[in-house]
PDB file of C-alpha atoms in Angstrom:
ATOM      1  CA  MET A   1       0.000   0.000   0.000  1.00 44.00           C
ATOM      2  CA  ASN A   2       1.183   3.475  -0.813  1.00 52.00           C
ATOM      3  CA  GLU A   3       2.073   5.799   1.953  1.00 59.00           C
ATOM      4  CA  LYS A   4      -0.887   8.041   2.508  1.00 72.00           C
ATOM      5  CA  SER A   5      -0.182  11.611   1.589  1.00 92.00           C
ATOM      6  CA  ILE A   6      -1.038  14.202   4.146  1.00 93.00           C
ATOM      7  CA  LYS A   7      -1.537  17.895   3.726  1.00 94.00           C
ATOM      8  CA  LYS A   8      -1.424  20.496   6.474  1.00 95.00           C
ATOM      9  CA  ILE A   9      -2.946  23.901   5.939  1.00 95.00           C
ATOM     10  CA  PHE A  10      -2.690  26.785   8.339  1.00 95.00           C
ATOM     11  CA  LYS A  11      -5.821  28.825   8.128  1.00 91.00           C
ATOM     12  CA  ILE A  12      -7.767  31.033  10.487  1.00 88.00           C
ATOM     13  CA  HIS A  13     -11.514  30.895  10.219  1.00 88.00           C
ATOM     14  CA  TRP A  14     -13.836  33.179  12.099  1.00 87.00           C
ATOM     15  CA  ALA A  15     -16.791  31.942  14.138  1.00 85.00           C
ATOM     16  CA  TRP A  16     -19.278  34.024  12.124  1.00 88.00           C
ATOM     17  CA  ASN A  17     -17.974  32.480   8.910  1.00 91.00           C
ATOM     18  CA  ASP A  18     -18.501  28.842   9.822  1.00 94.00           C
ATOM     19  CA  ASP A  19     -20.563  28.323   6.671  1.00 93.00           C
ATOM     20  CA  LYS A  20     -17.610  29.503   4.568  1.00 95.00           C
ATOM     21  CA  GLU A  21     -15.395  27.053   6.391  1.00 96.00           C
ATOM     22  CA  GLU A  22     -17.866  24.245   5.654  1.00 97.00           C
ATOM     23  CA  ARG A  23     -17.885  25.121   1.940  1.00 97.00           C
ATOM     24  CA  TRP A  24     -14.079  25.126   1.952  1.00 97.00           C
ATOM     25  CA  LEU A  25     -13.924  21.658   3.550  1.00 97.00           C
ATOM     26  CA  GLU A  26     -16.442  20.391   0.988  1.00 97.00           C
ATOM     27  CA  LYS A  27     -14.297  21.778  -1.823  1.00 97.00           C
ATOM     28  CA  MET A  28     -11.223  20.065  -0.362  1.00 97.00           C
ATOM     29  CA  SER A  29     -13.132  16.748  -0.287  1.00 97.00           C
ATOM     30  CA  ARG A  30     -14.137  17.113  -3.924  1.00 96.00           C
ATOM     31  CA  GLU A  31     -10.437  17.501  -4.678  1.00 96.00           C
ATOM     32  CA  GLY A  32      -9.706  14.320  -2.720  1.00 96.00           C
ATOM     33  CA  TRP A  33      -8.450  15.925   0.477  1.00 97.00           C
ATOM     34  CA  HIS A  34     -10.401  14.664   3.470  1.00 97.00           C
ATOM     35  CA  LEU A  35     -10.187  16.393   6.829  1.00 97.00           C
ATOM     36  CA  THR A  36      -8.649  14.283   9.578  1.00 96.00           C
ATOM     37  CA  SER A  37      -8.293  16.932  12.258  1.00 95.00           C
ATOM     38  CA  PRO A  38      -9.346  20.567  12.492  1.00 96.00           C
ATOM     39  CA  GLY A  39      -7.473  23.315  14.328  1.00 94.00           C
ATOM     40  CA  PHE A  40      -5.435  26.359  13.441  1.00 92.00           C
ATOM     41  CA  VAL A  41      -3.651  23.783  11.297  1.00 95.00           C
ATOM     42  CA  TYR A  42      -6.046  21.596   9.344  1.00 96.00           C
ATOM     43  CA  ARG A  43      -4.819  18.117   8.512  1.00 96.00           C
ATOM     44  CA  PHE A  44      -6.075  16.381   5.398  1.00 97.00           C
ATOM     45  CA  GLU A  45      -5.547  12.917   4.040  1.00 96.00           C
ATOM     46  CA  LYS A  46      -5.448  12.142   0.323  1.00 95.00           C
ATOM     47  CA  GLY A  47      -8.194   9.858  -0.955  1.00 94.00           C
ATOM     48  CA  GLY A  48     -10.645   9.584  -3.797  1.00 94.00           C
ATOM     49  CA  PRO A  49     -12.550  12.775  -4.596  1.00 95.00           C
ATOM     50  CA  SER A  50     -16.029  12.654  -3.087  1.00 93.00           C
ATOM     51  CA  ASP A  51     -19.066  14.808  -2.540  1.00 94.00           C
ATOM     52  CA  MET A  52     -19.283  15.355   1.199  1.00 96.00           C
ATOM     53  CA  VAL A  53     -21.412  17.646   3.302  1.00 97.00           C
ATOM     54  CA  TYR A  54     -19.516  19.211   6.215  1.00 98.00           C
ATOM     55  CA  ARG A  55     -21.270  20.779   9.169  1.00 97.00           C
ATOM     56  CA  MET A  56     -19.983  22.397  12.336  1.00 97.00           C
ATOM     57  CA  ASP A  57     -21.688  22.652  15.686  1.00 97.00           C
ATOM     58  CA  PHE A  58     -20.680  24.638  18.761  1.00 96.00           C
ATOM     59  CA  GLN A  59     -21.263  23.013  22.138  1.00 96.00           C
ATOM     60  CA  SER A  60     -19.527  23.303  25.472  1.00 93.00           C
ATOM     61  CA  LEU A  61     -20.262  19.828  26.752  1.00 95.00           C
ATOM     62  CA  ARG A  62     -19.512  18.104  29.996  1.00 94.00           C
ATOM     63  CA  LYS A  63     -17.395  14.998  29.511  1.00 93.00           C
ATOM     64  CA  SER A  64     -20.293  12.795  30.576  1.00 91.00           C
ATOM     65  CA  ASP A  65     -22.539  14.256  27.860  1.00 94.00           C
ATOM     66  CA  ILE A  66     -20.172  13.915  24.900  1.00 95.00           C
ATOM     67  CA  LYS A  67     -21.038  10.261  24.284  1.00 93.00           C
ATOM     68  CA  GLU A  68     -24.754  10.911  23.991  1.00 94.00           C
ATOM     69  CA  TYR A  69     -24.151  13.973  21.811  1.00 97.00           C
ATOM     70  CA  LEU A  70     -21.895  12.178  19.346  1.00 97.00           C
ATOM     71  CA  GLY A  71     -24.194   9.133  19.457  1.00 96.00           C
ATOM     72  CA  LEU A  72     -27.109  11.189  18.124  1.00 96.00           C
ATOM     73  CA  PHE A  73     -25.010  12.359  15.187  1.00 97.00           C
ATOM     74  CA  LYS A  74     -23.816   8.831  14.473  1.00 96.00           C
ATOM     75  CA  ASP A  75     -27.407   7.533  14.564  1.00 95.00           C
ATOM     76  CA  ALA A  76     -28.420  10.252  12.113  1.00 95.00           C
ATOM     77  CA  GLY A  77     -25.670   9.207   9.698  1.00 95.00           C
ATOM     78  CA  TRP A  78     -23.011  11.812  10.505  1.00 97.00           C
ATOM     79  CA  GLU A  79     -19.366  10.977  11.005  1.00 97.00           C
ATOM     80  CA  HIS A  80     -17.600  12.939  13.724  1.00 98.00           C
ATOM     81  CA  VAL A  81     -14.348  14.111  12.136  1.00 97.00           C
ATOM     82  CA  GLY A  82     -12.822  16.052  14.994  1.00 96.00           C
ATOM     83  CA  ARG A  83     -13.112  18.835  17.476  1.00 96.00           C
ATOM     84  CA  PHE A  84     -11.425  22.189  17.833  1.00 95.00           C
ATOM     85  CA  GLY A  85     -12.229  23.803  21.142  1.00 92.00           C
ATOM     86  CA  ALA A  86     -16.004  23.730  21.396  1.00 94.00           C
ATOM     87  CA  TRP A  87     -16.415  23.330  17.613  1.00 96.00           C
ATOM     88  CA  TYR A  88     -17.418  19.843  16.515  1.00 97.00           C
ATOM     89  CA  TYR A  89     -16.882  18.864  12.888  1.00 98.00           C
ATOM     90  CA  PHE A  90     -19.199  16.383  11.169  1.00 98.00           C
ATOM     91  CA  ARG A  91     -19.525  15.077   7.661  1.00 97.00           C
ATOM     92  CA  THR A  92     -21.796  12.841   5.670  1.00 97.00           C
ATOM     93  CA  LYS A  93     -22.032  11.801   2.045  1.00 94.00           C
ATOM     94  CA  ALA A  94     -24.086  14.112  -0.159  1.00 88.00           C
ATOM     95  CA  SER A  95     -26.919  12.042  -1.604  1.00 82.00           C
ATOM     96  CA  GLY A  96     -28.225  13.962  -4.565  1.00 74.00           C
ATOM     97  CA  GLY A  97     -31.586  15.252  -3.416  1.00 79.00           C
ATOM     98  CA  GLN A  98     -32.039  17.034  -0.097  1.00 83.00           C
ATOM     99  CA  VAL A  99     -28.908  18.425   1.561  1.00 89.00           C
ATOM    100  CA  PRO A 100     -28.673  16.859   5.011  1.00 93.00           C
ATOM    101  CA  GLU A 101     -28.546  19.312   7.909  1.00 95.00           C
ATOM    102  CA  ILE A 102     -27.600  18.968  11.553  1.00 97.00           C
ATOM    103  CA  HIS A 103     -29.747  21.973  12.452  1.00 96.00           C
ATOM    104  CA  THR A 104     -33.153  21.692  10.853  1.00 94.00           C
ATOM    105  CA  ASP A 105     -34.801  24.860  12.101  1.00 93.00           C
ATOM    106  CA  TYR A 106     -33.782  28.475  12.433  1.00 93.00           C
ATOM    107  CA  GLU A 107     -34.289  28.397  16.203  1.00 93.00           C
ATOM    108  CA  SER A 108     -31.455  25.940  16.695  1.00 94.00           C
ATOM    109  CA  ARG A 109     -29.238  27.650  14.110  1.00 94.00           C
ATOM    110  CA  ILE A 110     -29.638  30.887  16.031  1.00 95.00           C
ATOM    111  CA  ALA A 111     -29.051  29.110  19.340  1.00 95.00           C
ATOM    112  CA  LYS A 112     -25.680  27.927  18.046  1.00 95.00           C
ATOM    113  CA  TYR A 113     -24.474  31.450  17.306  1.00 95.00           C
ATOM    114  CA  GLN A 114     -25.904  32.633  20.619  1.00 94.00           C
ATOM    115  CA  ARG A 115     -23.795  30.064  22.464  1.00 94.00           C
ATOM    116  CA  VAL A 116     -20.678  31.377  20.702  1.00 93.00           C
ATOM    117  CA  MET A 117     -21.714  34.949  21.417  1.00 92.00           C
ATOM    118  CA  TYR A 118     -22.391  34.414  25.128  1.00 91.00           C
ATOM    119  CA  LEU A 119     -19.001  32.822  25.581  1.00 89.00           C
ATOM    120  CA  LEU A 120     -17.323  35.778  23.853  1.00 87.00           C
ATOM    121  CA  VAL A 121     -19.259  38.269  25.947  1.00 87.00           C
ATOM    122  CA  ILE A 122     -18.010  36.555  29.104  1.00 88.00           C
ATOM    123  CA  PHE A 123     -14.386  36.660  27.865  1.00 82.00           C
ATOM    124  CA  PHE A 124     -14.917  40.247  26.819  1.00 81.00           C
ATOM    125  CA  ALA A 125     -16.128  41.186  30.299  1.00 83.00           C
ATOM    126  CA  VAL A 126     -13.202  39.402  31.977  1.00 84.00           C
ATOM    127  CA  ILE A 127     -10.623  41.115  29.765  1.00 79.00           C
ATOM    128  CA  TRP A 128     -12.183  44.533  30.211  1.00 78.00           C
ATOM    129  CA  SER A 129     -12.339  44.196  33.955  1.00 81.00           C
ATOM    130  CA  GLN A 130      -8.600  43.470  33.799  1.00 76.00           C
ATOM    131  CA  VAL A 131      -7.934  46.425  31.539  1.00 73.00           C
ATOM    132  CA  LEU A 132      -9.711  48.689  33.991  1.00 75.00           C
ATOM    133  CA  THR A 133      -8.003  47.331  37.098  1.00 76.00           C
ATOM    134  CA  THR A 134      -4.511  47.506  35.578  1.00 68.00           C
ATOM    135  CA  LEU A 135      -5.309  51.000  34.379  1.00 66.00           C
ATOM    136  CA  ASN A 136      -5.942  52.028  37.965  1.00 66.00           C
ATOM    137  CA  GLN A 137      -3.068  50.129  39.537  1.00 67.00           C
ATOM    138  CA  HIS A 138      -0.190  51.140  37.317  1.00 58.00           C
ATOM    139  CA  ARG A 139      -0.165  54.829  36.742  1.00 62.00           C
ATOM    140  CA  ASP A 140       3.597  54.948  36.321  1.00 64.00           C
ATOM    141  CA  PRO A 141       4.528  55.119  32.638  1.00 67.00           C
ATOM    142  CA  HIS A 142       6.165  51.759  32.343  1.00 74.00           C
ATOM    143  CA  ALA A 143       6.635  50.328  28.848  1.00 77.00           C
ATOM    144  CA  PHE A 144       5.681  46.819  29.941  1.00 77.00           C
ATOM    145  CA  TRP A 145       2.282  47.886  31.227  1.00 76.00           C
ATOM    146  CA  TYR A 146       1.608  49.864  28.102  1.00 79.00           C
ATOM    147  CA  ALA A 147       2.297  46.705  26.114  1.00 83.00           C
ATOM    148  CA  VAL A 148       0.000  44.607  28.313  1.00 79.00           C
ATOM    149  CA  LYS A 149      -2.747  47.177  28.040  1.00 79.00           C
ATOM    150  CA  ALA A 150      -2.315  47.471  24.299  1.00 85.00           C
ATOM    151  CA  VAL A 151      -2.657  43.696  23.863  1.00 84.00           C
ATOM    152  CA  GLN A 152      -5.728  43.595  26.088  1.00 80.00           C
ATOM    153  CA  ILE A 153      -7.323  46.442  24.208  1.00 83.00           C
ATOM    154  CA  ILE A 154      -6.601  44.859  20.822  1.00 88.00           C
ATOM    155  CA  ILE A 155      -8.058  41.534  21.963  1.00 84.00           C
ATOM    156  CA  SER A 156     -11.151  43.173  23.358  1.00 81.00           C
ATOM    157  CA  ILE A 157     -11.692  45.221  20.192  1.00 86.00           C
ATOM    158  CA  LEU A 158     -11.448  42.017  18.163  1.00 87.00           C
ATOM    159  CA  MET A 159     -13.950  40.364  20.503  1.00 85.00           C
ATOM    160  CA  GLY A 160     -16.313  43.294  20.270  1.00 86.00           C
ATOM    161  CA  TYR A 161     -16.095  42.980  16.503  1.00 90.00           C
ATOM    162  CA  ALA A 162     -16.768  39.235  16.721  1.00 90.00           C
ATOM    163  CA  VAL A 163     -19.808  39.799  18.916  1.00 90.00           C
ATOM    164  CA  ALA A 164     -21.143  42.331  16.405  1.00 92.00           C
ATOM    165  CA  ARG A 165     -20.592  39.924  13.483  1.00 93.00           C
ATOM    166  CA  LEU A 166     -22.318  37.102  15.380  1.00 93.00           C
ATOM    167  CA  PHE A 167     -25.197  39.399  16.179  1.00 92.00           C
ATOM    168  CA  LEU A 168     -25.585  40.116  12.449  1.00 94.00           C
ATOM    169  CA  LYS A 169     -25.345  36.384  11.738  1.00 93.00           C
ATOM    170  CA  ILE A 170     -28.195  35.735  14.170  1.00 94.00           C
ATOM    171  CA  ASN A 171     -30.294  38.395  12.436  1.00 93.00           C
ATOM    172  CA  GLU A 172     -29.475  36.920   9.053  1.00 91.00           C
ATOM    173  CA  ASN A 173     -30.726  33.512  10.199  1.00 90.00           C
ATOM    174  CA  SER A 174     -33.897  34.855  11.799  1.00 90.00           C
ATOM    175  CA  PRO A 175     -37.138  34.867   9.842  1.00 87.00           C
ATOM    176  CA  ALA A 176     -37.803  38.198   8.105  1.00 73.00           C
TER     177      ALA A 176
ATOM    178  CA  MET B   1     -54.671  20.934  37.877  1.00 58.00           C
ATOM    179  CA  GLY B   2     -54.970  24.715  37.522  1.00 79.00           C
ATOM    180  CA  GLU B   3     -51.500  25.401  38.879  1.00 87.00           C
ATOM    181  CA  ILE B   4     -49.737  22.981  36.558  1.00 88.00           C
ATOM    182  CA  ASP B   5     -51.693  24.387  33.599  1.00 88.00           C
ATOM    183  CA  ASP B   6     -50.564  27.909  34.461  1.00 90.00           C
ATOM    184  CA  LYS B   7     -47.003  26.660  34.486  1.00 92.00           C
ATOM    185  CA  ALA B   8     -47.517  24.757  31.235  1.00 94.00           C
ATOM    186  CA  ARG B   9     -49.041  27.734  29.442  1.00 93.00           C
ATOM    187  CA  LYS B  10     -45.762  29.647  29.744  1.00 95.00           C
ATOM    188  CA  PHE B  11     -44.169  27.254  27.247  1.00 95.00           C
ATOM    189  CA  LEU B  12     -46.653  28.002  24.476  1.00 95.00           C
ATOM    190  CA  PRO B  13     -46.449  28.262  21.556  1.00 95.00           C
ATOM    191  CA  LEU B  14     -43.917  25.473  20.985  1.00 95.00           C
ATOM    192  CA  THR B  15     -41.601  25.385  18.007  1.00 93.00           C
ATOM    193  CA  GLU B  16     -42.548  22.773  15.450  1.00 92.00           C
ATOM    194  CA  ALA B  17     -39.528  20.637  16.336  1.00 94.00           C
ATOM    195  CA  THR B  18     -40.324  20.773  20.054  1.00 96.00           C
ATOM    196  CA  TYR B  19     -43.923  19.776  19.441  1.00 97.00           C
ATOM    197  CA  TYR B  20     -42.902  16.781  17.338  1.00 97.00           C
ATOM    198  CA  ILE B  21     -40.352  15.710  19.932  1.00 98.00           C
ATOM    199  CA  LEU B  22     -42.825  15.935  22.824  1.00 98.00           C
ATOM    200  CA  VAL B  23     -45.506  14.068  20.900  1.00 98.00           C
ATOM    201  CA  SER B  24     -42.957  11.359  20.072  1.00 98.00           C
ATOM    202  CA  LEU B  25     -42.233  10.959  23.771  1.00 98.00           C
ATOM    203  CA  ILE B  26     -45.798   9.998  24.680  1.00 97.00           C
ATOM    204  CA  GLU B  27     -44.115   6.617  24.582  1.00 97.00           C
ATOM    205  CA  PRO B  28     -40.588   6.655  26.047  1.00 97.00           C
ATOM    206  CA  ARG B  29     -37.916   6.735  23.329  1.00 97.00           C
ATOM    207  CA  HIS B  30     -34.224   7.396  22.848  1.00 96.00           C
ATOM    208  CA  GLY B  31     -32.945  10.133  20.563  1.00 96.00           C
ATOM    209  CA  TYR B  32     -32.639   7.906  17.527  1.00 94.00           C
ATOM    210  CA  GLY B  33     -36.176   6.636  18.145  1.00 96.00           C
ATOM    211  CA  ILE B  34     -37.437  10.231  18.234  1.00 97.00           C
ATOM    212  CA  MET B  35     -35.831  11.033  14.866  1.00 96.00           C
ATOM    213  CA  GLN B  36     -37.367   7.919  13.313  1.00 95.00           C
ATOM    214  CA  ASN B  37     -40.772   8.559  14.852  1.00 97.00           C
ATOM    215  CA  VAL B  38     -40.885  12.187  13.699  1.00 97.00           C
ATOM    216  CA  ALA B  39     -40.076  11.109  10.144  1.00 94.00           C
ATOM    217  CA  ALA B  40     -42.794   8.445  10.365  1.00 95.00           C
ATOM    218  CA  ILE B  41     -45.649  10.526  11.817  1.00 95.00           C
ATOM    219  CA  SER B  42     -44.932  13.452   9.488  1.00 93.00           C
ATOM    220  CA  GLU B  43     -44.680  11.160   6.455  1.00 91.00           C
ATOM    221  CA  LYS B  44     -41.063  12.283   6.076  1.00 86.00           C
ATOM    222  CA  LEU B  45     -42.094  15.931   5.688  1.00 89.00           C
ATOM    223  CA  VAL B  46     -40.382  16.915   8.919  1.00 91.00           C
ATOM    224  CA  ARG B  47     -36.847  15.923   9.750  1.00 91.00           C
ATOM    225  CA  ILE B  48     -35.074  16.748  12.952  1.00 95.00           C
ATOM    226  CA  GLY B  49     -31.312  16.951  12.643  1.00 96.00           C
ATOM    227  CA  PRO B  50     -29.106  15.698  15.488  1.00 97.00           C
ATOM    228  CA  GLY B  51     -27.925  19.217  16.384  1.00 97.00           C
ATOM    229  CA  THR B  52     -31.478  20.468  16.712  1.00 97.00           C
ATOM    230  CA  LEU B  53     -32.518  17.357  18.635  1.00 97.00           C
ATOM    231  CA  TYR B  54     -29.647  17.527  21.109  1.00 97.00           C
ATOM    232  CA  GLY B  55     -30.350  21.187  21.876  1.00 95.00           C
ATOM    233  CA  ALA B  56     -34.068  20.500  22.267  1.00 96.00           C
ATOM    234  CA  LEU B  57     -33.564  17.495  24.570  1.00 97.00           C
ATOM    235  CA  THR B  58     -31.181  19.450  26.820  1.00 95.00           C
ATOM    236  CA  ASN B  59     -33.632  22.351  27.040  1.00 95.00           C
ATOM    237  CA  LEU B  60     -36.639  20.145  27.671  1.00 97.00           C
ATOM    238  CA  VAL B  61     -34.847  18.323  30.484  1.00 97.00           C
ATOM    239  CA  LYS B  62     -33.845  21.677  32.006  1.00 97.00           C
ATOM    240  CA  GLN B  63     -37.432  22.910  31.727  1.00 97.00           C
ATOM    241  CA  LYS B  64     -38.623  19.630  33.294  1.00 97.00           C
ATOM    242  CA  LEU B  65     -40.973  18.765  30.430  1.00 98.00           C
ATOM    243  CA  ILE B  66     -39.135  15.490  29.883  1.00 98.00           C
ATOM    244  CA  GLU B  67     -36.856  13.309  31.982  1.00 98.00           C
ATOM    245  CA  ARG B  68     -34.501  10.411  31.605  1.00 96.00           C
ATOM    246  CA  VAL B  69     -36.357   7.190  32.276  1.00 96.00           C
ATOM    247  CA  GLY B  70     -33.615   4.686  31.565  1.00 93.00           C
ATOM    248  CA  GLU B  71     -31.160   3.311  29.089  1.00 93.00           C
ATOM    249  CA  GLN B  72     -31.492   0.947  26.201  1.00 92.00           C
ATOM    250  CA  GLU B  73     -28.727  -1.195  24.835  1.00 89.00           C
ATOM    251  CA  SER B  74     -28.779  -2.575  21.339  1.00 83.00           C
ATOM    252  CA  GLU B  75     -26.016  -3.522  18.927  1.00 80.00           C
ATOM    253  CA  GLY B  76     -23.408  -2.406  21.422  1.00 82.00           C
ATOM    254  CA  GLU B  77     -24.847   1.118  21.568  1.00 84.00           C
ATOM    255  CA  ARG B  78     -26.182   2.494  24.830  1.00 88.00           C
ATOM    256  CA  ARG B  79     -28.830   5.127  24.415  1.00 93.00           C
ATOM    257  CA  LYS B  80     -30.553   7.292  26.994  1.00 95.00           C
ATOM    258  CA  VAL B  81     -34.323   6.904  26.991  1.00 97.00           C
ATOM    259  CA  TYR B  82     -36.547   9.894  27.683  1.00 98.00           C
ATOM    260  CA  GLY B  83     -40.164  10.188  28.734  1.00 98.00           C
ATOM    261  CA  LEU B  84     -42.664  12.951  29.500  1.00 98.00           C
ATOM    262  CA  THR B  85     -43.122  14.477  32.933  1.00 97.00           C
ATOM    263  CA  GLY B  86     -46.544  15.533  34.214  1.00 96.00           C
ATOM    264  CA  LEU B  87     -45.733  19.082  33.172  1.00 97.00           C
ATOM    265  CA  GLY B  88     -44.729  17.835  29.709  1.00 97.00           C
ATOM    266  CA  LYS B  89     -48.085  16.092  29.323  1.00 97.00           C
ATOM    267  CA  SER B  90     -49.965  19.279  30.235  1.00 97.00           C
ATOM    268  CA  VAL B  91     -47.906  21.243  27.728  1.00 97.00           C
ATOM    269  CA  ILE B  92     -48.816  18.809  24.928  1.00 97.00           C
ATOM    270  CA  LEU B  93     -52.490  18.919  25.857  1.00 97.00           C
ATOM    271  CA  LEU B  94     -52.654  22.712  25.948  1.00 97.00           C
ATOM    272  CA  GLU B  95     -50.620  23.135  22.778  1.00 97.00           C
ATOM    273  CA  SER B  96     -52.717  20.541  20.960  1.00 97.00           C
ATOM    274  CA  GLU B  97     -55.933  22.342  21.995  1.00 97.00           C
ATOM    275  CA  ARG B  98     -54.454  25.581  20.661  1.00 97.00           C
ATOM    276  CA  LEU B  99     -53.435  23.934  17.373  1.00 97.00           C
ATOM    277  CA  VAL B 100     -56.826  22.273  16.867  1.00 97.00           C
ATOM    278  CA  ALA B 101     -58.572  25.648  17.411  1.00 97.00           C
ATOM    279  CA  LEU B 102     -56.120  27.247  14.979  1.00 97.00           C
ATOM    280  CA  ALA B 103     -56.745  24.541  12.391  1.00 97.00           C
ATOM    281  CA  GLU B 104     -60.489  25.188  12.635  1.00 97.00           C
ATOM    282  CA  ILE B 105     -59.914  28.892  11.980  1.00 97.00           C
ATOM    283  CA  GLY B 106     -57.653  27.902   9.089  1.00 97.00           C
ATOM    284  CA  ARG B 107     -60.368  25.725   7.590  1.00 96.00           C
ATOM    285  CA  LEU B 108     -62.871  28.605   7.733  1.00 96.00           C
ATOM    286  CA  ALA B 109     -60.296  30.983   6.251  1.00 96.00           C
ATOM    287  CA  MET B 110     -59.772  28.667   3.282  1.00 94.00           C
ATOM    288  CA  GLU B 111     -63.521  28.461   2.654  1.00 94.00           C
ATOM    289  CA  LYS B 112     -63.874  32.226   2.841  1.00 93.00           C
ATOM    290  CA  LEU B 113     -60.998  32.786   0.441  1.00 93.00           C
ATOM    291  CA  LYS B 114     -62.530  30.343  -2.029  1.00 89.00           C
ATOM    292  CA  THR B 115     -65.912  32.139  -2.026  1.00 88.00           C
ATOM    293  CA  VAL B 116     -64.280  35.576  -2.390  1.00 80.00           C
ATOM    294  CA  ASN B 117     -61.912  34.408  -5.093  1.00 72.00           C
ATOM    295  CA  PRO B 118     -63.450  31.260  -6.598  1.00 66.00           C
ATOM    296  CA  GLU B 119     -60.884  30.709  -9.399  1.00 63.00           C
ATOM    297  CA  LYS B 120     -58.062  29.987  -6.976  1.00 54.00           C
TER     298      LYS B 120
END
């Protein structure tokens, strides 16, 4: 047997663009590259080109609940490909007619983005409370503290942006 | 009875998926059984994906409309089995009454539309 060829791709995807990421993974599969593990670095394995449907779900699960969660997907015909943080990656073969979905109503699609958003809001609050306390504690102009503050502010701006994008995503998925 | 109905009323109206799931649980079932039953009773018009189902089951347990009643093992797979609580039963009854009343209004609306605009 030939040695399986493996491809690693570094790529950052944003939480509000999960559908773009799914389309990208589907395109890779059509070209014969099948995801083996997601992350900042995606690993793919070479195989025959095939029409796959990729879907991502966001769930912060307790260890004891993971089995039941993945079991439901398996029963419904979805293969669990991997996990990156709280993002779970699933795929199934496209079967011509109806495109299979893991979320079959807008309520649960919205709930997914809300879970991502709530988590970000919590992080956002934690980081800002730190920005404010360090601001008060270190009034001396020390380069190190400026750097720390700058990083915190950049991260929180990015998070604020993410929350706004997710909010738009929720609106986009809501009925008119 | 009145108190539990007041509690139950707060859950109305249910989403379509939630209604199908609750109705499926009139007999205890595991998740896979719910998906199969929903496809069967809706003549395959309604499908509930695993992501939607998992979210709904977690919520319904939290809201105490359903509860775990056991486990079923088949073909090496262990599946949690769920059943309705008393509150869950009241919710189905109230929601079904609401839907039946709505369907009656819908029937009258169709008749009216046909007499106003007979070609359609």
